[in-house]
Amino acid sequence: GEDVEQSLFLSVREGDSSVINCTYTDSSSTYLYWYKQEPGAGLQLLTYIFSNMDMKQDQRLTVLLNKKDKHLSLRIADTQTGDSAIYFCAERGLNTGFQKLVFGTGTRLLVSP
Amino acid sequence: DTGVSQDPRHKITKRGQNVTFRCDPISEHNRLYWYRQTLGQGPEFLTYFQNEAQLEKSRLLSDRFSAERPKGSFSTLEIQRTEQGDSAMYLCASSLSPGGVNQPQHFGDGTRLSIL
């Protein structure tokens, strides 16, 4: 089946930029998403990008997509302690039936003061 | 827009018991999804509905699991004869698909199931 991989952990200082990376295998991916999960809560949609784009910016968030390498990144500018959470990359494509999301295992971001 | 609502938030039960979870999607969202998330993992797809029709089921959804969306609004997920391995967070999501174009899925806060 299709796979999405992320590094497990990232630690940054408040005010720095954070970059969370994701790789995927589905060559038919059409949309790629970033979700945030805080302890005991569900997933909050942060942003998403269509596969024919290579960059999307939304306030402090910048998504970069390298479709050739199947690599997605999420940059958070001026990271705050409130950004500490688990960040999930997810993709949706024809090879996975187009409806369901395939998630990575999540990257735990820890922001220290 | 009140968001996706799930009930209960937590459920503790003994092995072998039946449990039922409810999901109320965002109003007018025609697609509803169920996912399961175990500790340290990302969510895994279980099933999805378009209106009242259940269109896809994962192999993860054994015969002990059944999901319904009788009137195309709220949905229920029932697990019969629960087992230890069913302990997980069960997440519901909904989306709007006007003219077949998929909008992003929005998730509820989940139901955490613990099997004793």
XYZ file of C-alpha atoms in Angstrom:
229
model
C 0.000 0.000 0.000
C 0.972 3.628 -0.209
C 3.144 5.040 2.536
C 3.778 8.412 4.175
C 6.849 8.934 6.344
C 7.821 11.661 8.763
C 10.593 12.180 11.260
C 9.371 11.536 14.789
C 10.579 14.533 16.695
C 11.640 18.172 16.291
C 12.743 20.577 18.982
C 13.102 24.324 18.421
C 13.347 27.503 20.465
C 10.539 30.030 20.584
C 10.906 32.571 17.775
C 12.872 30.235 15.501
C 11.463 28.703 12.324
C 10.404 25.060 12.329
C 10.546 22.835 9.285
C 8.682 19.536 9.347
C 9.345 17.133 6.496
C 7.296 14.379 4.913
C 7.863 11.912 2.097
C 5.211 9.847 0.353
C 5.110 7.075 -2.210
C 1.788 7.605 -3.985
C 2.596 8.898 -7.459
C -1.085 9.622 -7.995
C -1.373 12.007 -5.026
C -3.633 14.925 -5.802
C -3.895 16.717 -2.474
C -1.477 16.817 0.439
C -2.448 18.057 3.881
C -0.989 19.154 7.160
C -2.963 18.546 10.337
C -2.110 19.495 13.932
C -3.064 17.382 16.941
C -2.845 18.613 20.514
C -2.954 16.173 23.462
C -6.300 14.429 23.816
C -7.796 16.271 20.872
C -8.730 15.538 17.295
C -6.955 16.771 14.188
C -7.047 20.401 13.173
C -6.597 21.126 9.473
C -3.749 23.616 9.066
C -3.309 23.841 5.333
C -3.281 21.802 2.159
C -1.789 21.958 -1.299
C -2.896 20.682 -4.655
C -0.324 18.578 -6.458
C 0.066 20.992 -9.365
C 1.377 23.665 -6.985
C 4.879 23.799 -5.546
C 4.330 26.347 -2.806
C 1.534 27.728 -0.680
C 1.799 30.391 2.008
C -0.769 31.055 4.702
C 0.268 33.566 7.375
C 3.079 31.878 9.374
C 2.797 28.629 7.428
C 4.618 27.837 4.193
C 4.125 24.529 2.398
C 6.655 23.371 -0.166
C 5.970 20.459 -2.492
C 8.599 18.686 -4.590
C 6.473 16.344 -6.641
C 9.439 14.770 -8.422
C 10.982 13.668 -5.120
C 7.572 13.162 -3.454
C 8.643 15.458 -0.629
C 6.438 17.836 1.320
C 7.505 20.287 3.997
C 5.765 22.603 6.427
C 7.617 25.682 7.625
C 6.294 27.521 10.662
C 7.748 30.994 11.011
C 8.263 32.583 14.434
C 7.361 29.363 16.242
C 5.488 29.857 19.530
C 5.083 27.567 22.545
C 1.448 27.146 21.506
C 2.678 25.450 18.329
C 3.893 22.483 20.403
C 1.847 19.536 19.134
C 2.003 16.559 16.792
C 1.911 17.436 13.107
C 0.588 14.933 10.590
C 1.193 14.878 6.892
C -1.530 13.177 4.843
C -2.149 12.505 1.188
C -5.044 11.570 -0.979
C -4.729 10.083 -4.462
C -6.107 7.756 -7.059
C -4.000 4.811 -5.873
C -5.603 4.998 -2.437
C -9.141 5.223 -3.745
C -9.142 8.994 -3.782
C -11.427 9.374 -0.783
C -9.436 8.276 2.201
C -6.486 10.101 3.678
C -3.236 8.219 4.239
C -1.380 9.664 7.216
C 2.198 9.613 8.370
C 3.055 8.668 11.959
C 3.313 12.326 12.946
C 6.146 14.641 14.015
C 6.124 15.811 17.600
C 7.165 19.473 17.720
C 8.452 20.770 21.035
C 8.928 24.527 21.341
C 10.971 25.686 24.296
C 10.874 29.237 25.683
C -20.473 26.038 11.822
C -20.277 24.045 15.046
C -17.660 21.569 13.867
C -17.719 17.773 13.937
C -19.090 16.483 17.222
C -18.372 13.038 18.681
C -19.946 11.336 21.661
C -18.818 10.041 24.073
C -15.335 11.506 24.431
C -14.170 8.557 26.490
C -15.488 5.033 26.842
C -14.135 2.395 29.211
C -15.584 -1.076 28.935
C -14.801 -4.677 29.682
C -13.625 -7.059 27.013
C -16.534 -8.736 25.275
C -18.969 -5.866 25.664
C -20.544 -3.955 22.770
C -19.962 -0.240 22.332
C -21.497 2.381 20.069
C -20.097 5.772 19.163
C -21.903 8.678 17.558
C -20.650 11.329 15.145
C -22.479 14.480 14.096
C -20.807 15.990 11.036
C -20.652 19.636 10.071
C -24.084 20.634 8.868
C -24.659 19.924 5.171
C -21.433 17.962 4.760
C -22.400 15.029 2.581
C -19.333 12.863 3.220
C -18.524 11.289 6.566
C -15.428 9.254 7.438
C -14.329 7.066 10.327
C -10.663 6.594 11.232
C -8.898 4.755 14.026
C -5.764 6.054 15.721
C -3.629 3.930 18.012
C -0.978 5.332 20.325
C 1.979 6.823 18.502
C 0.455 6.318 15.071
C -1.378 8.386 12.514
C -5.070 7.815 11.878
C -6.022 4.860 9.683
C -9.062 4.878 7.457
C -11.969 2.604 8.405
C -14.922 3.555 6.231
C -16.755 6.421 4.587
C -20.270 7.452 3.603
C -21.608 9.660 0.917
C -24.988 10.752 2.244
C -26.482 7.509 3.631
C -24.524 5.142 1.377
C -21.467 3.384 2.779
C -19.128 3.422 -0.200
C -15.860 1.988 1.075
C -14.710 -0.189 3.962
C -11.133 -0.886 4.981
C -9.840 -4.381 5.677
C -9.343 -3.070 9.239
C -13.107 -3.103 9.632
C -13.695 -6.662 10.798
C -17.107 -8.314 11.015
C -17.400 -7.063 14.595
C -17.527 -3.481 13.354
C -20.556 -1.887 11.763
C -21.199 1.691 10.777
C -24.413 3.373 9.740
C -25.567 6.749 8.570
C -29.300 6.175 8.322
C -30.539 9.569 7.193
C -27.377 10.959 5.744
C -26.739 13.126 8.793
C -25.232 11.622 11.972
C -23.395 8.304 11.941
C -22.853 5.525 14.469
C -19.963 3.080 14.746
C -20.649 -0.087 16.711
C -18.061 -2.587 17.885
C -19.387 -5.931 19.066
C -17.563 -8.284 21.426
C -14.763 -5.817 22.038
C -11.183 -7.051 22.259
C -8.065 -5.540 23.820
C -6.799 -4.587 20.370
C -9.815 -2.350 19.838
C -8.419 0.155 22.341
C -7.788 3.289 20.287
C -9.050 6.757 19.471
C -11.914 6.635 16.967
C -12.031 9.774 14.858
C -14.835 11.009 12.683
C -14.393 13.507 9.853
C -16.708 15.151 7.378
C -16.337 16.990 4.106
C -18.386 18.647 1.439
C -18.129 17.483 -2.127
C -20.064 19.883 -4.352
C -20.313 18.405 -7.806
C -17.948 15.612 -6.818
C -15.063 17.962 -6.000
C -13.540 16.952 -2.682
C -13.114 19.561 -0.020
C -10.775 18.936 2.942
C -11.855 16.637 5.737
C -12.558 18.226 9.114
C -12.137 16.080 12.190
C -13.912 15.810 15.503
C -12.133 15.407 18.847
C -12.571 11.648 18.764
C -13.825 8.962 21.123
C -11.117 7.283 23.164
C -11.975 3.625 23.788
C -10.242 1.693 26.551
C -10.855 -2.052 26.906
C -10.197 -3.498 30.370
